Coordinates of C-alpha atoms in Angstrom, one line a residue:
M1 CA 0.1 0.1 -0.1
A2 CA 1.5 3.6 -1.1
R3 CA 1.8 5.7 1.9
I4 CA 1.0 9.3 1.6
R5 CA 3.2 12.1 3.0
K6 CA 1.6 14.3 5.5
G7 CA 1.0 17.7 4.0
A8 CA 1.7 16.1 0.6
G9 CA -0.6 17.7 -2.3
K10 CA -1.8 20.9 -0.2
V11 CA -2.3 23.7 -2.0
A12 CA -1.4 27.5 -0.4
P13 CA -4.5 28.7 0.6
Q14 CA -5.6 31.9 -1.4
F15 CA -6.9 34.5 1.4
L16 CA -9.0 37.2 0.5
E17 CA -8.4 41.0 2.2
D18 CA -12.0 41.3 3.0
D19 CA -12.4 37.8 5.4
P20 CA -11.8 38.4 8.5
S21 CA -11.2 34.7 9.5
T22 CA -7.6 35.0 8.1
G23 CA -6.4 37.4 10.8
Y24 CA -5.3 39.7 8.0
L25 CA -5.3 43.8 8.6
P26 CA -8.1 44.5 6.5
G27 CA -10.1 42.1 9.0
R28 CA -9.3 44.7 11.7
R29 CA -10.0 48.2 12.6
W30 CA -9.5 50.8 9.9
P31 CA -7.8 48.7 7.5
I32 CA -7.7 51.1 4.9
V33 CA -6.0 53.9 7.1
R34 CA -3.3 51.4 8.4
Y35 CA -3.0 50.1 4.8
G36 CA -2.1 53.8 3.5
L37 CA 0.2 54.8 6.7
V38 CA 2.3 51.8 5.9
T39 CA 2.4 52.7 2.2
L40 CA 3.5 56.2 3.0
L41 CA 6.0 55.1 5.6
A42 CA 7.3 52.8 3.3
S43 CA 7.6 55.2 0.5
A44 CA 9.4 58.3 2.8
I45 CA 11.6 55.6 3.5
L46 CA 12.4 54.7 0.1
V47 CA 12.5 58.6 -1.3
F48 CA 14.7 59.1 1.6
A49 CA 17.5 56.3 0.9
I50 CA 17.4 57.1 -2.8
E51 CA 18.4 60.9 -2.3
W52 CA 21.1 59.7 0.9
I53 CA 22.5 57.4 -2.1
V54 CA 22.6 59.9 -5.0
R55 CA 24.3 62.8 -2.6
G56 CA 25.9 60.9 -0.5
D57 CA 25.7 63.2 2.4
F58 CA 22.9 62.6 5.6
S59 CA 22.7 65.5 6.6
G60 CA 22.3 67.1 2.9
T61 CA 19.4 64.5 2.4
V62 CA 17.5 65.7 5.7
A63 CA 17.8 69.2 5.0
F64 CA 16.1 68.2 1.7
F65 CA 13.2 67.1 3.1
L66 CA 13.2 69.8 6.4
Q67 CA 13.0 72.7 3.7
P68 CA 9.7 74.0 2.6
F69 CA 10.4 74.9 -0.5
K70 CA 11.7 71.4 -1.7
P71 CA 10.0 69.2 -3.1
G72 CA 10.6 66.4 -0.8
W73 CA 7.0 65.6 0.4
T74 CA 5.7 65.8 -2.8
T75 CA 8.2 63.0 -4.0
I76 CA 6.7 60.8 -1.1
I77 CA 3.3 61.0 -2.6
V78 CA 4.0 60.2 -5.5
F79 CA 5.9 56.9 -5.0
A80 CA 2.8 56.2 -2.5
L81 CA 0.4 56.7 -5.4
V82 CA 2.7 54.3 -7.4
L83 CA 3.0 51.7 -4.8
I84 CA -0.8 51.6 -4.0
G85 CA -1.4 51.5 -7.6
L86 CA 1.0 48.5 -8.5
D87 CA -0.5 46.7 -5.9
A88 CA -3.2 46.7 -7.3
V89 CA -2.0 45.4 -10.5
L90 CA 0.1 43.0 -8.5
G91 CA -3.1 42.0 -6.7
R92 CA -1.1 42.2 -3.1
S93 CA -0.4 44.7 -0.9
H94 CA 2.9 46.0 -0.5
Q95 CA 4.3 43.6 -3.4
S96 CA 5.1 46.7 -5.3
L97 CA 7.8 47.4 -3.1
M98 CA 9.7 44.1 -4.5
I99 CA 10.0 46.0 -7.9
V100 CA 10.3 49.7 -6.8
A101 CA 12.5 49.5 -4.2
P102 CA 15.2 47.2 -6.0
L103 CA 14.9 49.7 -9.5
T104 CA 14.8 53.0 -7.9
L105 CA 17.8 52.2 -5.3
A106 CA 19.6 50.7 -8.3
L107 CA 19.1 53.9 -10.4
A108 CA 20.2 56.0 -7.1
F109 CA 23.5 54.0 -7.0
V110 CA 24.2 54.5 -11.0
G111 CA 23.8 58.3 -10.7
H112 CA 25.9 58.6 -7.8
Q113 CA 28.7 56.7 -9.3
K114 CA 28.2 59.0 -12.6
S115 CA 28.0 61.9 -10.6
H116 CA 31.1 61.1 -8.6
Y117 CA 33.1 60.3 -11.6
L118 CA 32.0 62.4 -14.5
G119 CA 30.8 65.3 -12.4
D120 CA 27.1 64.9 -14.6
P121 CA 23.5 63.3 -12.9
L122 CA 21.8 60.4 -14.6
Y123 CA 19.8 61.2 -17.8
P124 CA 16.9 59.0 -19.2
T125 CA 18.9 59.5 -22.4
D126 CA 22.1 57.6 -20.5
F127 CA 20.2 54.2 -21.1
L128 CA 20.3 54.5 -25.1
Y129 CA 24.3 53.1 -25.0
S130 CA 23.9 50.2 -22.3
R131 CA 25.9 48.3 -25.1
Q132 CA 28.6 50.5 -24.6
I133 CA 28.9 49.9 -20.9
M134 CA 28.5 46.4 -21.3
A135 CA 31.2 46.5 -23.7
L136 CA 33.3 47.9 -21.4
M137 CA 32.5 45.1 -18.8
P138 CA 35.9 42.9 -20.0
L139 CA 37.9 45.7 -19.5
L140 CA 36.5 46.1 -15.5
V141 CA 37.4 42.0 -15.3
R142 CA 40.6 42.7 -16.4
E143 CA 41.7 45.5 -14.7
R144 CA 39.5 45.2 -11.2
P145 CA 39.3 41.5 -11.2
L146 CA 38.0 41.8 -7.3
T147 CA 35.6 44.5 -7.8
A148 CA 34.1 42.8 -10.7
V149 CA 33.5 39.4 -9.1
A150 CA 31.9 41.7 -5.9
I151 CA 29.8 42.8 -8.4
A152 CA 28.8 39.8 -9.7
I153 CA 27.9 37.9 -6.4
A154 CA 25.9 41.1 -5.1
I155 CA 23.5 40.6 -8.3
V156 CA 23.0 37.0 -7.6
A157 CA 22.5 37.5 -4.2
G158 CA 20.6 40.2 -4.9
L159 CA 18.2 39.0 -7.6
S160 CA 17.9 35.5 -5.2
L161 CA 16.9 37.2 -2.3
L162 CA 14.4 38.9 -4.4
V163 CA 12.6 35.7 -6.3
Y164 CA 13.0 34.0 -2.8
G165 CA 11.0 37.0 -1.0
W166 CA 8.2 37.5 -3.8
R167 CA 7.3 33.6 -3.9
L168 CA 7.3 34.1 0.1
W169 CA 5.2 37.1 0.0
R170 CA 2.7 35.5 -2.7
R171 CA 2.4 32.5 -0.5
K172 CA 1.7 34.5 2.6
V173 CA -0.2 37.7 1.6
P174 CA -4.0 37.5 0.9
I175 CA -5.2 38.2 -2.5
L176 CA -6.8 41.4 -2.7
S177 CA -10.4 41.1 -3.3
R178 CA -11.3 42.9 -6.6
K179 CA -13.0 45.9 -5.0
G180 CA -10.0 47.0 -3.2
R181 CA -8.0 46.4 -6.6
L182 CA -10.9 48.7 -8.5
A183 CA -10.8 51.0 -5.1
R184 CA -6.8 51.6 -5.5
L185 CA -6.9 52.1 -9.2
T186 CA -9.9 54.8 -9.2
L187 CA -7.9 56.5 -6.9
T188 CA -4.3 56.4 -8.2
V189 CA -4.7 56.2 -11.9
P190 CA -6.4 59.9 -12.4
L191 CA -4.0 61.4 -9.7
L192 CA -0.8 59.6 -11.8
A193 CA -1.9 61.2 -15.0
F194 CA -2.7 64.7 -13.7
F195 CA 0.8 64.6 -12.0
V196 CA 2.4 62.9 -15.2
S197 CA 0.6 66.3 -17.5
I198 CA 1.8 68.6 -15.5
M199 CA 5.2 67.3 -15.8
D200 CA 6.2 69.4 -19.0
Y201 CA 9.1 71.4 -18.4
A202 CA 8.4 73.9 -21.2
T203 CA 5.2 74.9 -20.3
F204 CA 4.1 76.7 -16.9
S205 CA 1.9 74.8 -14.5
W206 CA 0.4 76.7 -11.4
T207 CA 0.0 73.3 -9.8
R208 CA 3.3 72.2 -10.4
D209 CA 4.6 75.6 -9.0
R210 CA 2.7 74.8 -5.6
L211 CA 3.8 71.3 -5.3
Q212 CA 7.6 73.5 -5.6
I213 CA 8.7 71.5 -8.2
I214 CA 10.5 74.1 -10.2
P215 CA 12.6 72.6 -13.7
I216 CA 15.9 73.9 -13.5
M217 CA 16.9 72.3 -17.1
W218 CA 19.4 74.9 -17.7
D219 CA 21.5 73.7 -14.7
Q220 CA 21.2 69.9 -14.7
K221 CA 23.2 69.8 -11.1
E222 CA 20.9 72.5 -9.4
N223 CA 18.0 70.7 -10.8
Y224 CA 18.9 66.6 -9.3
A225 CA 19.7 68.9 -5.7
S226 CA 16.7 71.3 -5.7
N227 CA 14.3 68.8 -7.2
G228 CA 15.4 65.5 -5.9
F229 CA 16.4 62.7 -8.1
A230 CA 13.0 61.0 -8.6
L231 CA 11.7 64.3 -9.9
A232 CA 14.8 65.6 -11.5
F233 CA 15.0 62.2 -13.6
A234 CA 11.4 62.6 -14.5
L235 CA 11.9 65.9 -16.0
N236 CA 14.6 65.3 -17.7
V237 CA 12.3 62.4 -19.9
P238 CA 10.9 65.0 -22.3
M239 CA 14.2 66.1 -23.3
A240 CA 15.1 63.1 -25.0
H241 CA 12.6 64.3 -28.0
V242 CA 13.6 67.9 -29.5
S243 CA 11.2 69.8 -31.4
A244 CA 11.8 71.7 -34.4
P245 CA 11.2 75.5 -33.8
A246 CA 8.3 77.3 -34.6
G247 CA 8.6 78.5 -38.2
Y248 CA 10.8 75.8 -39.2
S249 CA 10.9 74.7 -42.5
D250 CA 13.3 74.1 -45.7
K251 CA 11.8 77.1 -47.6
A252 CA 12.9 79.3 -44.2
I253 CA 16.2 77.6 -44.4
A254 CA 16.5 78.2 -48.2
A255 CA 15.1 82.2 -47.8
I256 CA 18.1 83.0 -45.5
A257 CA 20.3 85.2 -47.1
R258 CA 23.9 83.8 -47.5
P259 CA 26.8 86.1 -47.0
D260 CA 29.0 87.4 -50.3
V261 CA 32.2 85.4 -49.5
T262 CA 35.4 85.0 -51.8
A263 CA 38.1 82.5 -50.9
S264 CA 41.0 81.3 -52.9
V265 CA 41.7 77.6 -53.4
P266 CA 44.9 76.3 -54.2
D267 CA 45.2 74.6 -57.5
E268 CA 47.2 71.8 -55.9
K269 CA 45.3 70.6 -53.1
P270 CA 47.1 69.4 -50.2
D271 CA 46.1 65.6 -48.1
I272 CA 44.2 66.5 -44.6
I273 CA 44.8 64.2 -41.8
V274 CA 42.3 65.5 -38.8
V275 CA 43.8 63.5 -35.6
M276 CA 41.7 63.6 -32.6
S277 CA 43.3 62.5 -29.5
E278 CA 41.1 62.2 -26.3
S279 CA 44.1 61.8 -23.9
F280 CA 46.1 64.5 -25.9
W281 CA 46.2 68.1 -23.9
D282 CA 48.7 70.6 -23.2
P283 CA 49.7 70.5 -19.6
T284 CA 51.4 73.8 -19.6
K285 CA 48.2 75.7 -19.8
L286 CA 47.3 74.6 -15.9
P287 CA 47.3 77.9 -14.0
G288 CA 50.3 78.1 -11.4
V289 CA 51.9 75.3 -13.1
T290 CA 55.5 75.3 -14.7
I291 CA 56.7 72.3 -16.4
T292 CA 60.5 71.6 -17.9
P293 CA 61.4 70.5 -19.9
D294 CA 58.4 71.3 -22.3
P295 CA 56.5 68.2 -22.5
I296 CA 55.3 68.4 -26.4
P297 CA 58.2 70.9 -28.2
N298 CA 57.6 69.5 -31.8
V299 CA 53.9 70.0 -31.5
R300 CA 54.3 73.6 -29.9
A301 CA 56.9 74.0 -33.0
L302 CA 54.4 73.1 -35.7
R303 CA 51.0 74.0 -34.2
S304 CA 49.1 77.5 -35.0
G305 CA 46.0 78.6 -32.5
Y306 CA 43.9 76.3 -30.0
M307 CA 41.2 74.1 -29.5
F308 CA 39.0 74.0 -26.7
S309 CA 37.3 70.7 -25.6
P310 CA 33.5 70.7 -25.2
E311 CA 33.9 67.8 -22.9
F312 CA 36.4 66.0 -20.1
G313 CA 36.6 62.8 -18.8
G314 CA 34.2 61.0 -21.4
M315 CA 31.5 61.7 -24.0
T316 CA 34.6 61.5 -26.8
A317 CA 31.1 61.2 -29.8
N318 CA 29.9 64.4 -28.7
I319 CA 33.4 66.3 -29.4
E320 CA 33.6 64.3 -32.5
F321 CA 30.1 65.4 -33.5
E322 CA 30.9 69.3 -32.6
A323 CA 34.3 68.9 -34.5
L324 CA 32.6 67.2 -38.2
T325 CA 29.4 69.1 -38.2
G326 CA 30.3 72.3 -36.7
F327 CA 27.0 71.8 -34.7
S328 CA 26.8 73.0 -31.3
N329 CA 25.4 70.8 -28.5
A330 CA 24.6 73.8 -26.5
F331 CA 21.1 73.5 -28.5
L332 CA 20.6 70.1 -27.3
P333 CA 19.0 69.1 -24.0
A334 CA 21.8 68.3 -21.5
G335 CA 22.8 64.7 -21.4
S336 CA 22.4 64.2 -25.5
I337 CA 24.5 62.2 -27.6
P338 CA 23.8 62.9 -31.1
Y339 CA 25.4 59.9 -32.4
Q340 CA 22.8 58.1 -30.2
Q341 CA 19.9 60.0 -30.8
Y342 CA 19.6 62.2 -33.7
V343 CA 21.8 61.3 -36.4
R344 CA 19.5 59.1 -38.4
T345 CA 19.9 60.9 -42.2
P346 CA 22.7 62.2 -44.4
T347 CA 24.2 65.3 -42.2
P348 CA 26.5 68.2 -43.5
S349 CA 29.8 67.2 -42.3
L350 CA 33.7 68.1 -42.8
A351 CA 33.8 64.9 -45.1
T352 CA 30.6 65.8 -47.4
F353 CA 32.5 69.4 -47.5
L354 CA 35.8 67.8 -48.4
K355 CA 34.1 65.3 -51.1
S356 CA 32.6 68.1 -52.8
E357 CA 36.2 69.8 -53.3
G358 CA 37.4 66.5 -55.0
Y359 CA 38.4 64.9 -52.2
R360 CA 37.9 61.3 -50.7
A361 CA 37.2 61.2 -47.2
R362 CA 37.7 58.1 -45.4
A363 CA 37.8 57.5 -41.6
I364 CA 39.9 55.0 -39.1
H365 CA 39.1 54.6 -35.5
P366 CA 40.7 51.9 -33.3
G367 CA 37.4 50.9 -31.8
T368 CA 34.7 48.8 -32.8
N369 CA 32.5 50.1 -35.6
W370 CA 29.4 49.9 -33.3
F371 CA 30.5 52.0 -30.6
W372 CA 28.4 55.2 -30.2
N373 CA 26.9 53.7 -33.4
R374 CA 30.1 55.2 -35.1
G375 CA 29.5 52.7 -38.5
A376 CA 26.1 54.2 -39.1
V377 CA 27.2 58.0 -38.1
Y378 CA 29.9 57.6 -40.6
A379 CA 28.3 56.6 -43.0
D380 CA 25.1 59.9 -42.8
F381 CA 28.0 62.1 -42.2
G382 CA 29.4 61.3 -46.3
F383 CA 32.3 59.0 -44.9
S384 CA 33.4 57.0 -48.1
D385 CA 34.8 54.4 -46.1
F386 CA 35.7 53.5 -42.4
R387 CA 38.3 51.3 -40.9
S388 CA 37.5 49.8 -37.4
E389 CA 38.9 47.1 -35.1
E390 CA 37.2 44.5 -36.8

């Protein structure tokens, strides 16, 4: 006779939140108030942790929430609404924290690291070049193997803990009733939709001003410091799209008067070689520093004039864009990378100009052709040939 183990085949009980026999919170007194207070407290702790990680300063984080002209408490309420709405979608109270908390805390950590090493906040457009970031991982493993191992262990442990907590929560916490889920959605969806509608930084919003959300798009460091990481990040989402200015058209451009400029071109055209070295600079230009002997005597003897780079410590593609096209990044949203976002059609460049003068334009780069999307961009710039690492 087959033996049946005790407890075998049992199905995890699925309770409804309005069943008082379970002893679950909604079966007690004032369940809605308790749920709201717990959600608000969780939101406050999460937002505080995010700001603390990004700022790296406990006292500065406390000051952000205590100052009445900062939108710290507005952020907490928005997070609470998001958590309540996701609870309705997932079907269990407070389960949304298992999605929102790891995601936002990870973004805060990445934002802190970018600000520390590059001096610039994290923008939504940064994720357009995630492939480049992944391509740098082998370099991290080679240069800092212990750091790479620690990161890998932390990721595996974090994901394992998250999966375990998710499954445990679904077994232990009762299912929300259909009425409870509908009530949560009825509360959160209109409020969140209204909040999204007032986040367009290009239009004035009386409500947004009353909530102490002041877009400072011309100074992104101050924007993130004043509005907090979450709201400033959200304000930058619309900046990924650049609209044409009013009155812009091909006819309007053609109607612009062209200046009468005369130039003489030599009969014998010289070869033109443009070298862009990201790590090359003149250290003698440092104020208060004297260097002997001259570290670049040959360059100094042959050069004429100076060129100042618009970037330092990265963003090579943006320097290339300005040097090859003559267009300024100053008119683009902060954090923009034209190679990734805007160069999608043939674009006038130094290559197209030289080709019109009878030259053959060739590009050479020691990296891969997909890094910074150079393969497609150089073709749009008019280069006849591109030699890369491949």
